Amino acid sequence: MLVEILKQNGVNAEGCLFDQHARTALAFVTLKSNGEREFMFYRNPSADMLLTEAELNLDLIRRARIFHYGSISLITEPCRSAHVAAMRAAKSAGILCSYDPNVRLPLWPSAQAARDGIMSIWKEADFIKVSDEEVAFLTQGDATDEKNVLSLWFEGLKLLIVTDGEKGCRYFTKDFKGSVPGYSVNTVDTTGAGDAFVGSLLVSVSKDDSIFYNEAKLREVLQFSNACGAICTTKKGAIPALPTTATALELISKGSN
């Protein structure tokens, strides 16, 4: 069913695998009155945790423009080794590596295990997107303090983005830094907003990776990603709430906060 939903939404599903013995993980999302959410997970173990290095379609990975990953696949073996092998294959093929840690504490043995696991592959990425809450978690400091954000920077990183919810986002490169304001919308459900933001960013980077070095282009791309993230919060659910290019451009034309 889930693979069919991907196909219906125009996603190439040739990399999807099925496990005959394990079930697909379930995530229960509880909505608060302000549209923020809490997660509860059922995995015991789930199929994704059992992905092995031998099952990787390295040809598919090497054909990609960008290899995008999170940190949940780092929690248990054999999936952790598969993740690292896929990442190394992408890097050796010269493919851009994109990291969105997507901290989900209930899945890790402890908060410190989550910090250690997430940071264990930090310096492999070409660009990283973190939320303000994730900056606070990883640095154990104030996310609004630039010193804390910059403690996550490393030599060789092309772009670090911090999303600040409805306030928009901050960006840091080797040569420039700044912020792009967000959009004021009627928030119903924030599920998928970060994915809408990063998904639209990945589309932009795959079309033109000169945005890492051109601040005017980067700001335009981030304005578009902010609009995509905002629109995604105006409906319930993740996939049904994803915006089209047209709806994002319409919001941009109305202006930011």
PDB file of N, CA and C in Angstrom, residues 135-227:
ATOM      1  N   VAL A 135      19.237  21.759  17.191  1.00  0.00           N
ATOM      2  CA  VAL A 135      20.459  22.483  17.573  1.00  0.00           C
ATOM      3  C   VAL A 135      20.580  22.495  19.096  1.00  0.00           C
ATOM      4  N   ALA A 136      19.466  22.816  19.767  1.00  0.00           N
ATOM      5  CA  ALA A 136      19.468  22.856  21.241  1.00  0.00           C
ATOM      6  C   ALA A 136      19.809  21.480  21.812  1.00  0.00           C
ATOM      7  N   PHE A 137      19.252  20.426  21.214  1.00  0.00           N
ATOM      8  CA  PHE A 137      19.498  19.071  21.698  1.00  0.00           C
ATOM      9  C   PHE A 137      20.959  18.655  21.477  1.00  0.00           C
ATOM     10  N   LEU A 138      21.459  18.893  20.271  1.00  0.00           N
ATOM     11  CA  LEU A 138      22.812  18.418  19.937  1.00  0.00           C
ATOM     12  C   LEU A 138      23.912  19.202  20.654  1.00  0.00           C
ATOM     13  N   THR A 139      23.689  20.518  20.832  1.00  0.00           N
ATOM     14  CA  THR A 139      24.735  21.351  21.448  1.00  0.00           C
ATOM     15  C   THR A 139      24.503  21.514  22.949  1.00  0.00           C
ATOM     16  N   GLN A 140      23.304  21.127  23.411  1.00  0.00           N
ATOM     17  CA  GLN A 140      22.894  21.338  24.806  1.00  0.00           C
ATOM     18  C   GLN A 140      23.046  22.817  25.194  1.00  0.00           C
ATOM     19  N   GLY A 141      22.696  23.674  24.234  1.00  0.00           N
ATOM     20  CA  GLY A 141      22.767  25.128  24.453  1.00  0.00           C
ATOM     21  C   GLY A 141      21.621  25.834  23.747  1.00  0.00           C
ATOM     22  N   ASP A 142      21.644  27.130  23.789  1.00  0.00           N
ATOM     23  CA  ASP A 142      20.593  27.970  23.217  1.00  0.00           C
ATOM     24  C   ASP A 142      20.725  28.002  21.687  1.00  0.00           C
ATOM     25  N   ALA A 143      19.643  27.588  20.985  1.00  0.00           N
ATOM     26  CA  ALA A 143      19.690  27.517  19.521  1.00  0.00           C
ATOM     27  C   ALA A 143      19.726  28.897  18.868  1.00  0.00           C
ATOM     28  N   THR A 144      19.333  29.932  19.627  1.00  0.00           N
ATOM     29  CA  THR A 144      19.357  31.284  19.035  1.00  0.00           C
ATOM     30  C   THR A 144      20.761  31.881  19.093  1.00  0.00           C
ATOM     31  N   ASP A 145      21.645  31.268  19.880  1.00  0.00           N
ATOM     32  CA  ASP A 145      23.023  31.758  20.010  1.00  0.00           C
ATOM     33  C   ASP A 145      23.860  31.194  18.850  1.00  0.00           C
ATOM     34  N   GLU A 146      24.348  32.102  18.021  1.00  0.00           N
ATOM     35  CA  GLU A 146      25.076  31.682  16.816  1.00  0.00           C
ATOM     36  C   GLU A 146      26.312  30.844  17.135  1.00  0.00           C
ATOM     37  N   LYS A 147      26.926  31.106  18.292  1.00  0.00           N
ATOM     38  CA  LYS A 147      28.113  30.319  18.693  1.00  0.00           C
ATOM     39  C   LYS A 147      27.765  28.837  18.772  1.00  0.00           C
ATOM     40  N   ASN A 148      26.584  28.534  19.326  1.00  0.00           N
ATOM     41  CA  ASN A 148      26.152  27.139  19.435  1.00  0.00           C
ATOM     42  C   ASN A 148      25.911  26.530  18.063  1.00  0.00           C
ATOM     43  N   VAL A 149      25.256  27.291  17.192  1.00  0.00           N
ATOM     44  CA  VAL A 149      25.008  26.793  15.828  1.00  0.00           C
ATOM     45  C   VAL A 149      26.339  26.507  15.133  1.00  0.00           C
ATOM     46  N   LEU A 150      27.271  27.447  15.244  1.00  0.00           N
ATOM     47  CA  LEU A 150      28.544  27.309  14.534  1.00  0.00           C
ATOM     48  C   LEU A 150      29.436  26.219  15.119  1.00  0.00           C
ATOM     49  N   SER A 151      29.110  25.747  16.321  1.00  0.00           N
ATOM     50  CA  SER A 151      29.865  24.607  16.864  1.00  0.00           C
ATOM     51  C   SER A 151      29.560  23.344  16.045  1.00  0.00           C
ATOM     52  N   LEU A 152      28.482  23.387  15.256  1.00  0.00           N
ATOM     53  CA  LEU A 152      28.117  22.243  14.402  1.00  0.00           C
ATOM     54  C   LEU A 152      28.769  22.331  13.020  1.00  0.00           C
ATOM     55  N   TRP A 153      29.414  23.472  12.747  1.00  0.00           N
ATOM     56  CA  TRP A 153      30.075  23.665  11.452  1.00  0.00           C
ATOM     57  C   TRP A 153      31.384  22.876  11.411  1.00  0.00           C
ATOM     58  N   PHE A 154      31.776  22.423  10.228  1.00  0.00           N
ATOM     59  CA  PHE A 154      33.091  21.785  10.085  1.00  0.00           C
ATOM     60  C   PHE A 154      33.659  22.125   8.707  1.00  0.00           C
ATOM     61  N   GLU A 155      34.963  22.055   8.598  1.00  0.00           N
ATOM     62  CA  GLU A 155      35.662  22.345   7.341  1.00  0.00           C
ATOM     63  C   GLU A 155      35.211  21.343   6.279  1.00  0.00           C
ATOM     64  N   GLY A 156      34.762  21.845   5.134  1.00  0.00           N
ATOM     65  CA  GLY A 156      34.298  20.959   4.065  1.00  0.00           C
ATOM     66  C   GLY A 156      32.788  20.955   3.908  1.00  0.00           C
ATOM     67  N   LEU A 157      32.060  21.431   4.934  1.00  0.00           N
ATOM     68  CA  LEU A 157      30.598  21.533   4.823  1.00  0.00           C
ATOM     69  C   LEU A 157      30.256  22.665   3.851  1.00  0.00           C
ATOM     70  N   LYS A 158      29.301  22.417   2.958  1.00  0.00           N
ATOM     71  CA  LYS A 158      28.941  23.437   1.971  1.00  0.00           C
ATOM     72  C   LYS A 158      27.821  24.356   2.481  1.00  0.00           C
ATOM     73  N   LEU A 159      26.894  23.780   3.275  1.00  0.00           N
ATOM     74  CA  LEU A 159      25.732  24.557   3.717  1.00  0.00           C
ATOM     75  C   LEU A 159      25.153  23.936   4.984  1.00  0.00           C
ATOM     76  N   LEU A 160      24.908  24.791   5.976  1.00  0.00           N
ATOM     77  CA  LEU A 160      24.214  24.381   7.203  1.00  0.00           C
ATOM     78  C   LEU A 160      22.957  25.233   7.309  1.00  0.00           C
ATOM     79  N   ILE A 161      21.812  24.587   7.425  1.00  0.00           N
ATOM     80  CA  ILE A 161      20.548  25.312   7.535  1.00  0.00           C
ATOM     81  C   ILE A 161      19.882  24.974   8.859  1.00  0.00           C
ATOM     82  N   VAL A 162      19.424  26.014   9.548  1.00  0.00           N
ATOM     83  CA  VAL A 162      18.650  25.836  10.782  1.00  0.00           C
ATOM     84  C   VAL A 162      17.242  26.334  10.509  1.00  0.00           C
ATOM     85  N   THR A 163      16.257  25.447  10.647  1.00  0.00           N
ATOM     86  CA  THR A 163      14.867  25.882  10.471  1.00  0.00           C
ATOM     87  C   THR A 163      14.334  26.367  11.820  1.00  0.00           C
ATOM     88  N   ASP A 164      13.643  27.500  11.772  1.00  0.00           N
ATOM     89  CA  ASP A 164      13.125  28.125  12.994  1.00  0.00           C
ATOM     90  C   ASP A 164      11.600  28.181  12.986  1.00  0.00           C
ATOM     91  N   GLY A 165      10.956  27.104  12.507  1.00  0.00           N
ATOM     92  CA  GLY A 165       9.490  27.066  12.486  1.00  0.00           C
ATOM     93  C   GLY A 165       8.921  28.186  11.639  1.00  0.00           C
ATOM     94  N   GLU A 166       7.867  28.814  12.142  1.00  0.00           N
ATOM     95  CA  GLU A 166       7.203  29.864  11.341  1.00  0.00           C
ATOM     96  C   GLU A 166       8.075  31.111  11.157  1.00  0.00           C
ATOM     97  N   LYS A 167       9.149  31.201  11.949  1.00  0.00           N
ATOM     98  CA  LYS A 167      10.040  32.375  11.803  1.00  0.00           C
ATOM     99  C   LYS A 167      10.898  32.282  10.536  1.00  0.00           C
ATOM    100  N   GLY A 168      10.981  31.082   9.937  1.00  0.00           N
ATOM    101  CA  GLY A 168      11.775  30.925   8.719  1.00  0.00           C
ATOM    102  C   GLY A 168      13.005  30.078   8.958  1.00  0.00           C
ATOM    103  N   CYS A 169      14.138  30.489   8.399  1.00  0.00           N
ATOM    104  CA  CYS A 169      15.348  29.680   8.558  1.00  0.00           C
ATOM    105  C   CYS A 169      16.599  30.554   8.546  1.00  0.00           C
ATOM    106  N   ARG A 170      17.682  29.978   9.058  1.00  0.00           N
ATOM    107  CA  ARG A 170      19.002  30.617   9.015  1.00  0.00           C
ATOM    108  C   ARG A 170      19.912  29.755   8.159  1.00  0.00           C
ATOM    109  N   TYR A 171      20.845  30.391   7.458  1.00  0.00           N
ATOM    110  CA  TYR A 171      21.766  29.626   6.613  1.00  0.00           C
ATOM    111  C   TYR A 171      23.203  30.059   6.876  1.00  0.00           C
ATOM    112  N   PHE A 172      24.105  29.094   6.747  1.00  0.00           N
ATOM    113  CA  PHE A 172      25.529  29.334   6.990  1.00  0.00           C
ATOM    114  C   PHE A 172      26.327  28.616   5.915  1.00  0.00           C
ATOM    115  N   THR A 173      27.217  29.339   5.239  1.00  0.00           N
ATOM    116  CA  THR A 173      28.164  28.709   4.312  1.00  0.00           C
ATOM    117  C   THR A 173      29.553  29.220   4.709  1.00  0.00           C
ATOM    118  N   LYS A 174      30.558  28.777   3.963  1.00  0.00           N
ATOM    119  CA  LYS A 174      31.935  29.215   4.242  1.00  0.00           C
ATOM    120  C   LYS A 174      32.066  30.729   4.073  1.00  0.00           C
ATOM    121  N   ASP A 175      31.293  31.288   3.117  1.00  0.00           N
ATOM    122  CA  ASP A 175      31.492  32.691   2.733  1.00  0.00           C
ATOM    123  C   ASP A 175      30.404  33.656   3.190  1.00  0.00           C
ATOM    124  N   PHE A 176      29.225  33.138   3.520  1.00  0.00           N
ATOM    125  CA  PHE A 176      28.145  34.056   3.917  1.00  0.00           C
ATOM    126  C   PHE A 176      27.155  33.365   4.854  1.00  0.00           C
ATOM    127  N   LYS A 177      26.367  34.186   5.533  1.00  0.00           N
ATOM    128  CA  LYS A 177      25.337  33.663   6.439  1.00  0.00           C
ATOM    129  C   LYS A 177      24.209  34.672   6.498  1.00  0.00           C
ATOM    130  N   GLY A 178      23.032  34.227   6.918  1.00  0.00           N
ATOM    131  CA  GLY A 178      21.896  35.137   7.015  1.00  0.00           C
ATOM    132  C   GLY A 178      20.646  34.384   7.415  1.00  0.00           C
ATOM    133  N   SER A 179      19.504  35.049   7.278  1.00  0.00           N
ATOM    134  CA  SER A 179      18.228  34.398   7.588  1.00  0.00           C
ATOM    135  C   SER A 179      17.189  34.812   6.551  1.00  0.00           C
ATOM    136  N   VAL A 180      16.215  33.949   6.351  1.00  0.00           N
ATOM    137  CA  VAL A 180      15.125  34.208   5.408  1.00  0.00           C
ATOM    138  C   VAL A 180      13.822  34.048   6.185  1.00  0.00           C
ATOM    139  N   PRO A 181      12.978  35.087   6.223  1.00  0.00           N
ATOM    140  CA  PRO A 181      11.755  35.011   7.036  1.00  0.00           C
ATOM    141  C   PRO A 181      10.765  33.974   6.512  1.00  0.00           C
ATOM    142  N   GLY A 182       9.955  33.455   7.426  1.00  0.00           N
ATOM    143  CA  GLY A 182       8.953  32.452   7.060  1.00  0.00           C
ATOM    144  C   GLY A 182       7.636  33.100   6.679  1.00  0.00           C
ATOM    145  N   TYR A 183       6.592  32.286   6.607  1.00  0.00           N
ATOM    146  CA  TYR A 183       5.271  32.745   6.186  1.00  0.00           C
ATOM    147  C   TYR A 183       4.260  32.472   7.285  1.00  0.00           C
ATOM    148  N   SER A 184       3.385  33.439   7.481  1.00  0.00           N
ATOM    149  CA  SER A 184       2.356  33.312   8.499  1.00  0.00           C
ATOM    150  C   SER A 184       1.143  32.615   7.879  1.00  0.00           C
ATOM    151  N   VAL A 185       0.818  31.428   8.363  1.00  0.00           N
ATOM    152  CA  VAL A 185      -0.319  30.668   7.830  1.00  0.00           C
ATOM    153  C   VAL A 185      -1.132  30.128   8.997  1.00  0.00           C
ATOM    154  N   ASN A 186      -2.301  29.591   8.683  1.00  0.00           N
ATOM    155  CA  ASN A 186      -3.159  29.010   9.711  1.00  0.00           C
ATOM    156  C   ASN A 186      -2.724  27.552   9.933  1.00  0.00           C
ATOM    157  N   THR A 187      -1.896  27.335  10.957  1.00  0.00           N
ATOM    158  CA  THR A 187      -1.299  26.006  11.175  1.00  0.00           C
ATOM    159  C   THR A 187      -2.302  25.038  11.804  1.00  0.00           C
ATOM    160  N   VAL A 188      -2.439  23.872  11.149  1.00  0.00           N
ATOM    161  CA  VAL A 188      -3.348  22.829  11.619  1.00  0.00           C
ATOM    162  C   VAL A 188      -2.548  21.629  12.120  1.00  0.00           C
ATOM    163  N   ASP A 189      -1.469  21.287  11.386  1.00  0.00           N
ATOM    164  CA  ASP A 189      -0.704  20.078  11.673  1.00  0.00           C
ATOM    165  C   ASP A 189       0.713  20.263  11.109  1.00  0.00           C
ATOM    166  N   THR A 190       1.711  20.259  11.990  1.00  0.00           N
ATOM    167  CA  THR A 190       3.087  20.526  11.527  1.00  0.00           C
ATOM    168  C   THR A 190       3.769  19.272  10.962  1.00  0.00           C
ATOM    169  N   THR A 191       3.084  18.110  10.994  1.00  0.00           N
ATOM    170  CA  THR A 191       3.683  16.883  10.464  1.00  0.00           C
ATOM    171  C   THR A 191       4.059  17.062   8.990  1.00  0.00           C
ATOM    172  N   GLY A 192       5.305  16.757   8.668  1.00  0.00           N
ATOM    173  CA  GLY A 192       5.739  16.834   7.270  1.00  0.00           C
ATOM    174  C   GLY A 192       6.294  18.180   6.843  1.00  0.00           C
ATOM    175  N   ALA A 193       6.205  19.195   7.728  1.00  0.00           N
ATOM    176  CA  ALA A 193       6.674  20.537   7.332  1.00  0.00           C
ATOM    177  C   ALA A 193       8.174  20.543   7.060  1.00  0.00           C
ATOM    178  N   GLY A 194       8.937  19.868   7.920  1.00  0.00           N
ATOM    179  CA  GLY A 194      10.389  19.795   7.719  1.00  0.00           C
ATOM    180  C   GLY A 194      10.731  19.039   6.445  1.00  0.00           C
ATOM    181  N   ASP A 195       9.942  17.990   6.150  1.00  0.00           N
ATOM    182  CA  ASP A 195      10.172  17.211   4.928  1.00  0.00           C
ATOM    183  C   ASP A 195       9.827  18.031   3.686  1.00  0.00           C
ATOM    184  N   ALA A 196       8.756  18.823   3.775  1.00  0.00           N
ATOM    185  CA  ALA A 196       8.389  19.684   2.640  1.00  0.00           C
ATOM    186  C   ALA A 196       9.489  20.710   2.400  1.00  0.00           C
ATOM    187  N   PHE A 197      10.030  21.252   3.495  1.00  0.00           N
ATOM    188  CA  PHE A 197      11.118  22.228   3.397  1.00  0.00           C
ATOM    189  C   PHE A 197      12.337  21.594   2.733  1.00  0.00           C
ATOM    190  N   VAL A 198      12.767  20.453   3.283  1.00  0.00           N
ATOM    191  CA  VAL A 198      14.010  19.853   2.794  1.00  0.00           C
ATOM    192  C   VAL A 198      13.816  19.217   1.417  1.00  0.00           C
ATOM    193  N   GLY A 199      12.628  18.670   1.158  1.00  0.00           N
ATOM    194  CA  GLY A 199      12.355  18.079  -0.158  1.00  0.00           C
ATOM    195  C   GLY A 199      12.436  19.113  -1.264  1.00  0.00           C
ATOM    196  N   SER A 200      11.835  20.274  -1.021  1.00  0.00           N
ATOM    197  CA  SER A 200      11.880  21.343  -2.034  1.00  0.00           C
ATOM    198  C   SER A 200      13.303  21.889  -2.175  1.00  0.00           C
ATOM    199  N   LEU A 201      14.040  21.907  -1.068  1.00  0.00           N
ATOM    200  CA  LEU A 201      15.447  22.343  -1.127  1.00  0.00           C
ATOM    201  C   LEU A 201      16.265  21.373  -1.987  1.00  0.00           C
ATOM    202  N   LEU A 202      16.027  20.069  -1.805  1.00  0.00           N
ATOM    203  CA  LEU A 202      16.762  19.058  -2.575  1.00  0.00           C
ATOM    204  C   LEU A 202      16.459  19.175  -4.071  1.00  0.00           C
ATOM    205  N   VAL A 203      15.201  19.465  -4.392  1.00  0.00           N
ATOM    206  CA  VAL A 203      14.830  19.670  -5.806  1.00  0.00           C
ATOM    207  C   VAL A 203      15.634  20.839  -6.373  1.00  0.00           C
ATOM    208  N   SER A 204      15.701  21.931  -5.616  1.00  0.00           N
ATOM    209  CA  SER A 204      16.436  23.123  -6.072  1.00  0.00           C
ATOM    210  C   SER A 204      17.922  22.843  -6.231  1.00  0.00           C
ATOM    211  N   VAL A 205      18.512  22.135  -5.260  1.00  0.00           N
ATOM    212  CA  VAL A 205      19.948  21.824  -5.317  1.00  0.00           C
ATOM    213  C   VAL A 205      20.245  20.896  -6.501  1.00  0.00           C
ATOM    214  N   SER A 206      19.341  19.931  -6.744  1.00  0.00           N
ATOM    215  CA  SER A 206      19.585  18.980  -7.838  1.00  0.00           C
ATOM    216  C   SER A 206      19.550  19.680  -9.195  1.00  0.00           C
ATOM    217  N   LYS A 207      18.800  20.779  -9.261  1.00  0.00           N
ATOM    218  CA  LYS A 207      18.749  21.546 -10.518  1.00  0.00           C
ATOM    219  C   LYS A 207      19.959  22.459 -10.669  1.00  0.00           C
ATOM    220  N   ASP A 208      20.445  22.989  -9.538  1.00  0.00           N
ATOM    221  CA  ASP A 208      21.522  23.985  -9.622  1.00  0.00           C
ATOM    222  C   ASP A 208      22.277  24.050  -8.289  1.00  0.00           C
ATOM    223  N   ASP A 209      23.420  23.336  -8.208  1.00  0.00           N
ATOM    224  CA  ASP A 209      24.136  23.326  -6.927  1.00  0.00           C
ATOM    225  C   ASP A 209      25.050  24.541  -6.754  1.00  0.00           C
ATOM    226  N   SER A 210      24.950  25.517  -7.661  1.00  0.00           N
ATOM    227  CA  SER A 210      25.719  26.754  -7.464  1.00  0.00           C
ATOM    228  C   SER A 210      25.129  27.596  -6.336  1.00  0.00           C
ATOM    229  N   ILE A 211      23.958  27.182  -5.825  1.00  0.00           N
ATOM    230  CA  ILE A 211      23.355  27.946  -4.717  1.00  0.00           C
ATOM    231  C   ILE A 211      24.240  27.930  -3.474  1.00  0.00           C
ATOM    232  N   PHE A 212      25.142  26.945  -3.372  1.00  0.00           N
ATOM    233  CA  PHE A 212      26.054  26.906  -2.221  1.00  0.00           C
ATOM    234  C   PHE A 212      27.002  28.110  -2.235  1.00  0.00           C
ATOM    235  N   TYR A 213      27.206  28.687  -3.399  1.00  0.00           N
ATOM    236  CA  TYR A 213      28.215  29.754  -3.546  1.00  0.00           C
ATOM    237  C   TYR A 213      27.608  31.091  -3.963  1.00  0.00           C
ATOM    238  N   ASN A 214      26.293  31.121  -4.207  1.00  0.00           N
ATOM    239  CA  ASN A 214      25.623  32.330  -4.686  1.00  0.00           C
ATOM    240  C   ASN A 214      24.511  32.691  -3.704  1.00  0.00           C
ATOM    241  N   GLU A 215      24.754  33.711  -2.869  1.00  0.00           N
ATOM    242  CA  GLU A 215      23.814  34.012  -1.780  1.00  0.00           C
ATOM    243  C   GLU A 215      22.442  34.438  -2.290  1.00  0.00           C
ATOM    244  N   ALA A 216      22.406  35.227  -3.376  1.00  0.00           N
ATOM    245  CA  ALA A 216      21.109  35.682  -3.906  1.00  0.00           C
ATOM    246  C   ALA A 216      20.260  34.482  -4.344  1.00  0.00           C
ATOM    247  N   LYS A 217      20.905  33.532  -5.039  1.00  0.00           N
ATOM    248  CA  LYS A 217      20.187  32.318  -5.486  1.00  0.00           C
ATOM    249  C   LYS A 217      19.743  31.486  -4.287  1.00  0.00           C
ATOM    250  N   LEU A 218      20.627  31.362  -3.292  1.00  0.00           N
ATOM    251  CA  LEU A 218      20.304  30.566  -2.101  1.00  0.00           C
ATOM    252  C   LEU A 218      19.091  31.158  -1.373  1.00  0.00           C
ATOM    253  N   ARG A 219      19.059  32.468  -1.234  1.00  0.00           N
ATOM    254  CA  ARG A 219      17.943  33.126  -0.534  1.00  0.00           C
ATOM    255  C   ARG A 219      16.619  32.868  -1.267  1.00  0.00           C
ATOM    256  N   GLU A 220      16.679  32.889  -2.584  1.00  0.00           N
ATOM    257  CA  GLU A 220      15.474  32.632  -3.381  1.00  0.00           C
ATOM    258  C   GLU A 220      14.988  31.190  -3.168  1.00  0.00           C
ATOM    259  N   VAL A 221      15.926  30.263  -3.162  1.00  0.00           N
ATOM    260  CA  VAL A 221      15.616  28.842  -2.950  1.00  0.00           C
ATOM    261  C   VAL A 221      15.026  28.635  -1.550  1.00  0.00           C
ATOM    262  N   LEU A 222      15.607  29.288  -0.536  1.00  0.00           N
ATOM    263  CA  LEU A 222      15.126  29.120   0.837  1.00  0.00           C
ATOM    264  C   LEU A 222      13.754  29.774   1.039  1.00  0.00           C
ATOM    265  N   GLN A 223      13.502  30.838   0.310  1.00  0.00           N
ATOM    266  CA  GLN A 223      12.177  31.472   0.341  1.00  0.00           C
ATOM    267  C   GLN A 223      11.133  30.465  -0.156  1.00  0.00           C
ATOM    268  N   PHE A 224      11.481  29.768  -1.239  1.00  0.00           N
ATOM    269  CA  PHE A 224      10.598  28.748  -1.811  1.00  0.00           C
ATOM    270  C   PHE A 224      10.395  27.597  -0.814  1.00  0.00           C
ATOM    271  N   SER A 225      11.490  27.138  -0.174  1.00  0.00           N
ATOM    272  CA  SER A 225      11.394  26.047   0.803  1.00  0.00           C
ATOM    273  C   SER A 225      10.579  26.463   2.031  1.00  0.00           C
ATOM    274  N   ASN A 226      10.760  27.708   2.484  1.00  0.00           N
ATOM    275  CA  ASN A 226       9.944  28.216   3.603  1.00  0.00           C
ATOM    276  C   ASN A 226       8.459  28.171   3.247  1.00  0.00           C
ATOM    277  N   ALA A 227       8.134  28.569   2.019  1.00  0.00           N
ATOM    278  CA  ALA A 227       6.733  28.565   1.569  1.00  0.00           C
ATOM    279  C   ALA A 227       6.197  27.133   1.548  1.00  0.00           C
TER     280      ALA A 227
END
